[in-house]
Amino acid sequence: MALLILLLLLFSPICVFSQTVQESGSGLVRPSQQLSLTCTVSGFELTSYYMHWIRQAPGKGLEWIGVIYTTGGTAYTDSLKSRITITRDTSKKQVYLQMTNMQTADTGVYYCARASHYNKLMRRLYNILYLHKGKYKTTRFINKC
C-alpha cells in the first residue's frame, strides 16, 4: 500500500494555473446552417490532454458532445454523431467543433474543456500498477486542479 501511495505522489500531475482554454465562434446560427467554434488553448499541449466539447441548453444541465483524444481520434455522443466533427490543429493550439444542420433544439452555450489529468503520466501509472496486478487494489484516480 505504501508503494501505491508513493507512486501516486510521484506521478501525480501538478496544477499549473497559467493554463487557459478560450472558446470563440459564431454567436448566432440560423436553423439548417452550420455552427463553427474554435477553442484556443495555452500553457499545455493538445497532444497531452483530451479535449471535450460540452453544451448547456437554457434551463437544462450540461450535455457532453464529444472528445478529441491525444492521438487525434474522436468520440461523439450518439444523438449528434451524424452532425458533428471535432478536429484540432496542434501547431495553432486550437480545437474545432463543427455542427451541421443546426436546429432550434441546439440552442445553448457551448464549452470546450480540458481533461483534468496528464494522460502520459496516467498511462505510465496504469502500466506500473498493471504489472503488479493482484498485489494492489487499484482505484480510479483523477486529479482535479
GROMACS .gro file of C-alpha atoms in nm:
model
  145
    1MET     CA    1   0.000   0.000   0.000
    2ALA     CA    2   0.288   0.235   0.075
    3LEU     CA    3   0.422   0.174  -0.277
    4LEU     CA    4   0.085   0.269  -0.426
    5ILE     CA    5   0.076   0.595  -0.230
    6LEU     CA    6   0.435   0.672  -0.327
    7LEU     CA    7   0.354   0.607  -0.695
    8LEU     CA    8   0.051   0.835  -0.678
    9LEU     CA    9   0.264   1.112  -0.531
   10LEU     CA   10   0.546   1.066  -0.779
   11PHE     CA   11   0.324   1.058  -1.086
   12SER     CA   12   0.053   1.299  -0.972
   13PRO     CA   13   0.002   1.590  -1.211
   14ILE     CA   14   0.098   1.932  -1.084
   15CYS     CA   15  -0.153   2.214  -1.120
   16VAL     CA   16  -0.029   2.498  -1.336
   17PHE     CA   17  -0.255   2.800  -1.315
   18SER     CA   18  -0.120   2.965  -1.630
   19GLN     CA   19  -0.313   2.718  -1.845
   20THR     CA   20  -0.612   2.864  -2.030
   21VAL     CA   21  -0.891   2.745  -2.259
   22GLN     CA   22  -1.090   3.001  -2.460
   23GLU     CA   23  -1.384   2.937  -2.695
   24SER     CA   24  -1.471   3.162  -2.988
   25GLY     CA   25  -1.700   3.145  -3.288
   26SER     CA   26  -2.048   3.222  -3.415
   27GLY     CA   27  -2.279   3.397  -3.171
   28LEU     CA   28  -2.591   3.328  -3.374
   29VAL     CA   29  -2.660   3.050  -3.623
   30ARG     CA   30  -2.988   3.013  -3.810
   31PRO     CA   31  -3.168   2.678  -3.845
   32SER     CA   32  -3.016   2.449  -4.111
   33GLN     CA   33  -2.687   2.644  -4.103
   34GLN     CA   34  -2.351   2.517  -3.974
   35LEU     CA   35  -2.200   2.605  -3.637
   36SER     CA   36  -1.822   2.651  -3.626
   37LEU     CA   37  -1.648   2.703  -3.293
   38THR     CA   38  -1.280   2.733  -3.208
   39CYS     CA   39  -1.116   2.656  -2.875
   40THR     CA   40  -0.771   2.812  -2.833
   41VAL     CA   41  -0.553   2.682  -2.550
   42SER     CA   42  -0.230   2.796  -2.389
   43GLY     CA   43   0.004   2.660  -2.126
   44PHE     CA   44  -0.021   2.297  -2.235
   45GLU     CA   45  -0.002   2.076  -2.544
   46LEU     CA   46  -0.308   1.928  -2.713
   47THR     CA   47  -0.114   1.604  -2.761
   48SER     CA   48  -0.108   1.558  -2.382
   49TYR     CA   49  -0.473   1.609  -2.286
   50TYR     CA   50  -0.816   1.503  -2.404
   51MET     CA   51  -1.029   1.800  -2.511
   52HIS     CA   52  -1.406   1.780  -2.470
   53TRP     CA   53  -1.694   1.983  -2.611
   54ILE     CA   54  -1.996   2.027  -2.385
   55ARG     CA   55  -2.314   2.231  -2.420
   56GLN     CA   56  -2.589   2.361  -2.196
   57ALA     CA   57  -2.937   2.435  -2.327
   58PRO     CA   58  -3.131   2.712  -2.149
   59GLY     CA   59  -3.266   2.584  -1.818
   60LYS     CA   60  -3.104   2.241  -1.859
   61GLY     CA   61  -2.796   2.058  -1.739
   62LEU     CA   62  -2.466   2.007  -1.916
   63GLU     CA   63  -2.461   1.770  -2.215
   64TRP     CA   64  -2.142   1.605  -2.339
   65ILE     CA   65  -2.098   1.646  -2.715
   66GLY     CA   66  -1.768   1.476  -2.790
   67VAL     CA   67  -1.396   1.445  -2.731
   68ILE     CA   68  -1.073   1.454  -2.926
   69TYR     CA   69  -0.806   1.230  -2.777
   70THR     CA   70  -0.432   1.291  -2.751
   71THR     CA   71  -0.388   1.073  -3.060
   72GLY     CA   72  -0.633   1.282  -3.263
   73GLY     CA   73  -0.903   1.015  -3.251
   74THR     CA   74  -1.255   1.125  -3.162
   75ALA     CA   75  -1.573   1.004  -2.993
   76TYR     CA   76  -1.916   1.165  -3.014
   77THR     CA   77  -2.247   1.139  -2.833
   78ASP     CA   78  -2.478   0.906  -3.026
   79SER     CA   79  -2.755   1.162  -3.069
   80LEU     CA   80  -2.527   1.409  -3.253
   81LYS     CA   81  -2.258   1.197  -3.417
   82SER     CA   82  -2.405   1.229  -3.766
   83ARG     CA   83  -2.390   1.610  -3.745
   84ILE     CA   84  -2.069   1.694  -3.559
   85THR     CA   85  -1.698   1.686  -3.628
   86ILE     CA   86  -1.422   1.766  -3.380
   87THR     CA   87  -1.076   1.837  -3.518
   88ARG     CA   88  -0.762   2.013  -3.400
   89ASP     CA   89  -0.453   2.196  -3.518
   90THR     CA   90  -0.177   2.127  -3.266
   91SER     CA   91   0.055   2.390  -3.415
   92LYS     CA   92  -0.208   2.661  -3.358
   93LYS     CA   93  -0.315   2.504  -3.027
   94GLN     CA   94  -0.675   2.503  -3.144
   95VAL     CA   95  -0.961   2.254  -3.125
   96TYR     CA   96  -1.259   2.293  -3.357
   97LEU     CA   97  -1.624   2.193  -3.335
   98GLN     CA   98  -1.840   2.188  -3.647
   99MET     CA   99  -2.208   2.104  -3.626
  100THR     CA  100  -2.421   2.085  -3.941
  101ASN     CA  101  -2.795   2.131  -3.990
  102MET     CA  102  -2.844   2.335  -3.674
  103GLN     CA  103  -3.188   2.315  -3.514
  104THR     CA  104  -3.363   2.526  -3.251
  105ALA     CA  105  -3.306   2.237  -3.007
  106ASP     CA  106  -2.931   2.303  -3.045
  107THR     CA  107  -2.967   2.644  -2.879
  108GLY     CA  108  -2.734   2.677  -2.583
  109VAL     CA  109  -2.394   2.773  -2.452
  110TYR     CA  110  -2.109   2.563  -2.592
  111TYR     CA  111  -1.793   2.497  -2.392
  112CYS     CA  112  -1.461   2.331  -2.458
  113ALA     CA  113  -1.296   2.166  -2.160
  114ARG     CA  114  -0.962   2.002  -2.099
  115ALA     CA  115  -0.942   1.669  -1.920
  116SER     CA  116  -0.812   1.717  -1.567
  117HIS     CA  117  -0.516   1.479  -1.591
  118TYR     CA  118  -0.198   1.447  -1.791
  119ASN     CA  119  -0.256   1.137  -1.999
  120LYS     CA  120   0.106   1.028  -2.043
  121LEU     CA  121   0.160   1.024  -1.667
  122MET     CA  122  -0.166   0.844  -1.607
  123ARG     CA  123  -0.080   0.586  -1.873
  124ARG     CA  124   0.257   0.534  -1.707
  125LEU     CA  125   0.098   0.493  -1.365
  126TYR     CA  126  -0.157   0.249  -1.506
  127ASN     CA  127   0.120   0.042  -1.666
  128ILE     CA  128   0.312   0.028  -1.338
  129LEU     CA  129   0.003  -0.076  -1.143
  130TYR     CA  130  -0.097  -0.326  -1.411
  131LEU     CA  131   0.239  -0.500  -1.378
  132HIS     CA  132   0.157  -0.554  -1.011
  133LYS     CA  133  -0.197  -0.676  -1.078
  134GLY     CA  134  -0.329  -0.874  -0.786
  135LYS     CA  135  -0.082  -0.725  -0.539
  136TYR     CA  136  -0.251  -0.386  -0.504
  137LYS     CA  137  -0.608  -0.271  -0.512
  138THR     CA  138  -0.638   0.000  -0.777
  139THR     CA  139  -0.898   0.272  -0.773
  140ARG     CA  140  -0.999   0.538  -1.022
  141PHE     CA  141  -0.762   0.832  -0.986
  142ILE     CA  142  -0.845   1.178  -1.114
  143ASN     CA  143  -0.654   1.485  -1.011
  144LYS     CA  144  -0.876   1.794  -1.009
  145CYS     CA  145  -0.696   2.125  -1.004
   0.00000   0.00000   0.00000
